[in-house]
Amino acid sequence: MTEKREERSTLQGTVTKITYQDPEGHYTVARLEIDGTQGVTVVGEIFPIDEGEEIRVSGFWKVHPRYGLQFQAERWEKLEPATLEGIQRYLGSGLIKGIGSTYARRLVSAFGLDTLRVLSEEPHRLQEVEGIGEIRAKRILRAWEEQKGLREVMVFLQGHGVGSSLALKIYRAFGSETVAKVKENPYCLAREVYGVGFILADRIAATMKISGDFPLRVQAGLLHVLRKFSDEGHCFVPLALLKNNASTLLGVEEEAIESAIKKLAAEREIVLEEPSGEGTTRVYPQELYQAECRVASALRKLLSVTSCLKDKGTKDKRLNDRGTVATALAKDEGNKGYPNLLDPSNLDLFNPSAFLLEEEQREAVLRALQEKVLVITGGPGTGKTTLLTALLALLRSSKVSFALAAPTGRAAKRMGETAGEEAKTIHRLLEYNPRDRRFERGESNPLGVDVVIIDEASMVDLQLIDHLLRAVEPHSHLILLGDVDQLPSVGPGSVLRDLIDSGVVPVVVLRRIFRQARESLIVSNAHRILEGQSLLFAHEREKRDFVFIARESEDEILETLKELIKERIPRSLHVDAKQSSGVVQVLAPMHRGLLGTVHLNQELQKLLNPDGESVERGRSLLRLNDKVMQLRNNYDKGVFNGDLGRVVGIDKEEEELRVDFDGRSIPYAFDELDEISLAYATSIHKSQGSEYPVVVIPLHTSHYLMLHRSILYTAVTRGKELVVLVGGKTALSMAIKNVRVEQRFTALKEKLKAA
């Protein structure tokens, strides 16, 4: 880039368009309108600002070889609106609920440059404006008073480089104590306000002369590194690795880091664990250490306490007598592969109908009655659903109470449909109370059932299993169904794998693929992926539930994928392309790049939902009827990481967007929209526990960091009726050959063994 530097200049105007904002690096490209001109392009670290705000920038002019003349801002400040257009943009910016762009225009038309004074000193005059009656006037005035209360906070935060929308979110978190809290510890922003990361908090701290090895900064940096590892699924971080990452982030000496670690440990923010014989210190966030200890202890207790089923008598004592149950399940030795459990001559436990169990399924049912805790794992087509149906029939007939649950709403719905019983999310089962931010079910108010059955257990993270175990009574049974070959949970921990590897918890592995399942190429190829074998593809005249379309370049893959989504798949489903988004899911290995979820969502939104009311969110926009996903657990709203929904309402005057999640309409203030994203394409990690009629998977060598068996296996097994791979043969081969297992820093296995 060549720059044409001139003497420093100062510009003042209204931000009419934000072309680009980087919330991490703070680099912004914006259009500044000056005195009614067409505007100039201003670039620099002036993040965050909002369209409609008036700013003053100082800097110099330069010529970009591609984008032409630009103004490079070196310093900037926000101004109170002083022009009619500035006042109109200010009022219509969303800071004051009840005043959208329409009423902002009407207010300025009625009161001109006196508009802000009228709001403050003569509020009764609002009803002079067309369309503003008594109710709306009261709403506007209430919002204006709240906004006036914000003024000190906004001025303070904006003086430290925080834009109005983010400042509003901070104010909502801390209220009138905002200024005091931030002055006391600016890093509280990173810990307590979603959307404010350590980098931004550190920049604010720097304006307050907090930098270098200042203890508060080093402690915050250490906690930030620990949280980053937790976000990646780890429960602890080896001490040496933590020191190295923190030193790189903070640019300080190891001595300062060691001092901060001691301080955090003394204040019980973190826990240092010295495993015997290893010589490697583990550093845990306090809550994850306690959760890991509680889970190991609870499982050990559950395994040691006598089963409630021993006291659960029936007229034939079928559950009291292991021999009777075993004999009944094993009856018909001449047909070991398919004994008929539902033959009335066996146990008279079920309604007479054809229902057959294979031997390892019978063993799983029997062990579910014998073992207090049991893991049942197996891939697609191995009969987990059939096994569950038989077990539930047995429990119902014997008057044994049970509860069914899964980590996500979609998984719970699917479990309920296949089992013929109500299944809840684990959060609903434990009766999460968003108002008090706690689970109603726990040690003092247990679930009170004899058997708790959890499906999709590979998705259950450490903290969720911790809450669940607190609500399971010691004499009850816990059965975990899942596929250990799936990717681990999004949250910290690798619970299912740790339980299996511990050797402490009984495990049944279902390996036999049933004949009907073997006819599915989805099932066959899923198992071939695990075995490192090349995939099978159907001939034209055969049933085609698994298709590979060879395309080598990223551009070719993208165009083919768009054609599939827009034309070929909707045509085969006999539906409109817009309707197909409800049954077709694109799953990508990565977020970034031409074939990453971010760009794919932008392209698919243009294809499937190009028109309609919308609201901008950072560099993207959300439109009415868009398919969206929740990006983090929000206990207040009762929606959780990975939940899928659809935008059903946008109210620009109230600054609110509504999303329908399986029949529940959830409101989001505009400054909360960083919690959701477009979901026409999602990451494979985020698809865990979900099942879609049609799955489309782009594969390219640019995804090489994420091309391994568990990623491909998880993606393929999300498809129910059709899986389409679009990509290069080299990329597909890489994914099948790479046997990398996602390793996480967890110690649940060791704690179970040692308990």
Short mmCIF file of C-alpha atoms in Angstrom, two decimals, residues 63-293:
data_model
loop_
_atom_site.label_atom_id
_atom_site.label_comp_id
_atom_site.label_asym_id
_atom_site.label_seq_id
_atom_site.Cartn_x
_atom_site.Cartn_y
_atom_site.Cartn_z
CA VAL A 63 -4.55 6.92 -1.13
CA HIS A 64 -5.25 3.19 -1.02
CA PRO A 65 -4.16 1.43 -4.27
CA ARG A 66 -7.50 -0.38 -4.51
CA TYR A 67 -10.05 1.76 -2.65
CA GLY A 68 -8.72 5.21 -3.44
CA LEU A 69 -8.75 8.28 -1.21
CA GLN A 70 -9.32 7.58 2.49
CA PHE A 71 -9.02 9.49 5.74
CA GLN A 72 -6.84 7.69 8.29
CA ALA A 73 -8.18 8.48 11.77
CA GLU A 74 -5.64 8.72 14.57
CA ARG A 75 -7.93 10.20 17.23
CA TRP A 76 -11.68 10.44 17.45
CA GLU A 77 -14.55 11.49 19.74
CA LYS A 78 -18.33 11.33 19.71
CA LEU A 79 -20.43 14.52 19.67
CA GLU A 80 -23.91 15.46 20.68
CA PRO A 81 -25.99 15.82 17.51
CA ALA A 82 -26.12 19.49 16.48
CA THR A 83 -27.84 19.34 13.10
CA LEU A 84 -31.38 18.37 12.17
CA GLU A 85 -30.15 15.27 10.40
CA GLY A 86 -27.85 14.41 13.30
CA ILE A 87 -30.71 14.67 15.80
CA GLN A 88 -32.92 12.55 13.58
CA ARG A 89 -30.26 9.87 13.22
CA TYR A 90 -29.53 10.01 16.95
CA LEU A 91 -33.17 9.51 17.93
CA GLY A 92 -33.65 6.79 15.33
CA SER A 93 -30.45 4.93 16.27
CA GLY A 94 -32.20 2.61 18.73
CA LEU A 95 -30.94 4.18 21.94
CA ILE A 96 -34.48 5.27 22.85
CA LYS A 97 -37.16 2.58 22.64
CA GLY A 98 -40.36 3.73 21.01
CA ILE A 99 -38.59 6.10 18.63
CA GLY A 100 -37.70 4.39 15.42
CA SER A 101 -36.74 6.08 12.17
CA THR A 102 -40.36 7.08 11.41
CA TYR A 103 -41.04 8.86 14.69
CA ALA A 104 -37.55 10.37 14.77
CA ARG A 105 -38.34 12.03 11.45
CA ARG A 106 -41.73 13.26 12.72
CA LEU A 107 -40.25 14.65 15.95
CA VAL A 108 -37.53 16.58 14.13
CA SER A 109 -40.05 17.83 11.60
CA ALA A 110 -42.21 19.13 14.46
CA PHE A 111 -39.58 20.60 16.79
CA GLY A 112 -36.45 21.09 14.67
CA LEU A 113 -33.28 21.89 16.59
CA ASP A 114 -35.36 22.13 19.80
CA THR A 115 -36.28 18.43 19.68
CA LEU A 116 -33.91 17.27 22.44
CA ARG A 117 -34.89 20.24 24.64
CA VAL A 118 -38.59 19.44 24.17
CA LEU A 119 -38.02 15.86 25.26
CA SER A 120 -36.26 17.06 28.42
CA GLU A 121 -38.23 20.20 29.33
CA GLU A 122 -41.63 20.08 27.60
CA PRO A 123 -42.49 16.37 27.25
CA HIS A 124 -46.25 17.14 27.19
CA ARG A 125 -45.75 18.50 23.66
CA LEU A 126 -44.97 15.04 22.30
CA GLN A 127 -48.66 14.45 21.62
CA GLU A 128 -48.55 17.31 19.12
CA VAL A 129 -46.71 14.90 16.80
CA GLU A 130 -48.77 12.83 14.37
CA GLY A 131 -49.21 9.24 15.59
CA ILE A 132 -47.98 9.86 19.14
CA GLY A 133 -50.83 9.35 21.56
CA GLU A 134 -50.81 9.19 25.33
CA ILE A 135 -49.57 5.59 25.56
CA ARG A 136 -46.72 6.02 23.07
CA ALA A 137 -45.76 9.36 24.61
CA LYS A 138 -45.43 7.74 28.04
CA ARG A 139 -43.33 4.95 26.58
CA ILE A 140 -41.02 7.41 24.79
CA LEU A 141 -40.63 9.56 27.90
CA ARG A 142 -39.88 6.53 30.08
CA ALA A 143 -37.18 5.45 27.62
CA TRP A 144 -35.87 9.04 27.41
CA GLU A 145 -35.53 9.24 31.19
CA GLU A 146 -33.72 5.91 31.23
CA GLN A 147 -31.47 7.18 28.46
CA LYS A 148 -30.74 10.31 30.47
CA GLY A 149 -29.70 8.07 33.35
CA LEU A 150 -27.36 6.40 30.90
CA ARG A 151 -25.65 9.64 29.97
CA GLU A 152 -22.90 9.50 32.59
CA VAL A 153 -22.24 5.86 31.78
CA MET A 154 -22.28 6.44 28.03
CA VAL A 155 -19.96 9.43 28.25
CA PHE A 156 -17.58 7.51 30.51
CA LEU A 157 -17.52 4.35 28.37
CA GLN A 158 -17.39 6.17 25.04
CA GLY A 159 -14.51 8.14 26.41
CA HIS A 160 -12.75 4.81 26.69
CA GLY A 161 -13.62 3.71 23.15
CA VAL A 162 -16.85 1.78 23.80
CA GLY A 163 -19.66 2.29 21.30
CA SER A 164 -23.26 3.04 22.26
CA SER A 165 -24.71 -0.43 21.65
CA LEU A 166 -22.04 -2.16 23.71
CA ALA A 167 -22.22 0.55 26.38
CA LEU A 168 -25.95 -0.08 26.66
CA LYS A 169 -25.32 -3.79 27.19
CA ILE A 170 -22.74 -2.99 29.89
CA TYR A 171 -25.21 -0.63 31.57
CA ARG A 172 -27.84 -3.36 31.61
CA ALA A 173 -25.39 -5.66 33.37
CA PHE A 174 -24.24 -3.22 36.07
CA GLY A 175 -26.83 -0.43 36.13
CA SER A 176 -25.98 2.66 38.12
CA GLU A 177 -22.84 0.97 39.48
CA THR A 178 -21.29 0.73 36.00
CA VAL A 179 -18.78 3.58 36.33
CA ALA A 180 -17.68 2.53 39.82
CA LYS A 181 -17.28 -1.12 38.84
CA VAL A 182 -15.32 -0.39 35.68
CA LYS A 183 -13.05 2.07 37.47
CA GLU A 184 -12.43 -0.49 40.21
CA ASN A 185 -11.71 -3.34 37.78
CA PRO A 186 -12.21 -2.86 34.02
CA TYR A 187 -11.64 -6.59 33.51
CA CYS A 188 -14.99 -7.31 35.12
CA LEU A 189 -16.41 -6.42 31.70
CA ALA A 190 -14.77 -9.46 30.12
CA ARG A 191 -15.97 -11.77 32.88
CA GLU A 192 -19.55 -10.60 33.27
CA VAL A 193 -20.70 -9.08 29.97
CA TYR A 194 -21.10 -11.36 26.97
CA GLY A 195 -19.53 -9.75 23.91
CA VAL A 196 -16.78 -7.91 25.79
CA GLY A 197 -13.64 -10.01 25.48
CA PHE A 198 -10.36 -9.63 27.29
CA ILE A 199 -8.82 -7.67 24.38
CA LEU A 200 -11.42 -4.89 24.60
CA ALA A 201 -11.33 -4.85 28.41
CA ASP A 202 -7.54 -4.59 28.24
CA ARG A 203 -7.78 -1.62 25.87
CA ILE A 204 -10.16 0.11 28.27
CA ALA A 205 -7.79 -0.68 31.13
CA ALA A 206 -4.91 0.85 29.18
CA THR A 207 -6.78 4.15 28.96
CA MET A 208 -6.94 3.99 32.76
CA LYS A 209 -3.16 3.53 33.00
CA ILE A 210 -3.42 -0.21 33.76
CA SER A 211 -0.87 -2.11 31.67
CA GLY A 212 2.20 -4.32 31.75
CA ASP A 213 2.53 -6.57 34.80
CA PHE A 214 -0.09 -4.75 36.86
CA PRO A 215 -1.44 -7.58 39.10
CA LEU A 216 -5.09 -7.03 38.15
CA ARG A 217 -4.20 -7.29 34.46
CA VAL A 218 -2.11 -10.46 34.84
CA GLN A 219 -4.81 -12.17 36.89
CA ALA A 220 -7.46 -11.25 34.31
CA GLY A 221 -5.22 -12.51 31.51
CA LEU A 222 -4.73 -15.86 33.25
CA LEU A 223 -8.47 -16.29 33.76
CA HIS A 224 -9.01 -15.37 30.11
CA VAL A 225 -6.60 -18.09 28.97
CA LEU A 226 -8.33 -20.62 31.24
CA ARG A 227 -11.72 -19.65 29.80
CA LYS A 228 -10.39 -20.03 26.26
CA PHE A 229 -9.30 -23.57 27.09
CA SER A 230 -12.70 -24.26 28.70
CA ASP A 231 -14.42 -22.99 25.55
CA GLU A 232 -12.37 -25.57 23.63
CA GLY A 233 -13.61 -28.35 25.92
CA HIS A 234 -10.77 -28.64 28.44
CA CYS A 235 -11.38 -28.93 32.19
CA PHE A 236 -7.86 -27.95 33.22
CA VAL A 237 -4.65 -26.61 31.67
CA PRO A 238 -1.16 -27.94 32.45
CA LEU A 239 0.68 -25.25 34.41
CA ALA A 240 3.55 -24.90 31.92
CA LEU A 241 1.14 -24.46 29.01
CA LEU A 242 -0.92 -21.90 30.94
CA LYS A 243 2.20 -19.88 31.75
CA ASN A 244 3.38 -19.94 28.14
CA ASN A 245 0.04 -18.82 26.70
CA ALA A 246 -0.45 -16.12 29.33
CA SER A 247 3.06 -14.79 28.80
CA THR A 248 2.46 -14.56 25.05
CA LEU A 249 -0.87 -12.79 25.56
CA LEU A 250 0.30 -10.34 28.21
CA GLY A 251 3.93 -9.81 27.27
CA VAL A 252 5.11 -10.13 30.87
CA GLU A 253 7.76 -12.15 32.70
CA GLU A 254 7.01 -15.55 34.21
CA GLU A 255 7.59 -14.21 37.74
CA ALA A 256 4.52 -11.94 37.43
CA ILE A 257 2.45 -14.86 36.14
CA GLU A 258 3.50 -17.13 39.00
CA SER A 259 2.59 -14.44 41.51
CA ALA A 260 -0.85 -14.04 39.89
CA ILE A 261 -1.42 -17.80 39.97
CA LYS A 262 -0.69 -17.91 43.71
CA LYS A 263 -3.07 -14.99 44.27
CA LEU A 264 -5.89 -16.59 42.27
CA ALA A 265 -5.39 -19.91 44.04
CA ALA A 266 -5.46 -18.22 47.45
CA GLU A 267 -8.72 -16.49 46.49
CA ARG A 268 -10.13 -19.84 45.26
CA GLU A 269 -10.64 -18.61 41.72
CA ILE A 270 -8.50 -21.49 40.48
CA VAL A 271 -7.37 -24.85 41.85
CA LEU A 272 -3.89 -26.32 41.51
CA GLU A 273 -3.88 -30.12 41.47
CA GLU A 274 -0.72 -32.21 41.73
CA PRO A 275 -1.50 -35.68 40.34
CA SER A 276 0.61 -38.37 41.96
CA GLY A 277 3.48 -39.66 39.88
CA GLU A 278 3.01 -37.26 36.97
CA GLY A 279 4.99 -34.19 38.00
CA THR A 280 2.62 -31.98 36.00
CA THR A 281 0.53 -29.44 37.88
CA ARG A 282 -3.03 -29.06 36.63
CA VAL A 283 -4.72 -25.66 36.80
CA TYR A 284 -8.52 -25.73 36.99
CA PRO A 285 -11.16 -23.03 37.10
CA GLN A 286 -12.67 -23.55 40.55
CA GLU A 287 -16.11 -24.55 39.26
CA LEU A 288 -14.78 -27.23 36.90
CA TYR A 289 -12.56 -28.78 39.56
CA GLN A 290 -15.48 -29.01 41.98
CA ALA A 291 -17.74 -30.43 39.26
CA GLU A 292 -15.20 -33.12 38.34
CA CYS A 293 -14.82 -34.16 41.98
#
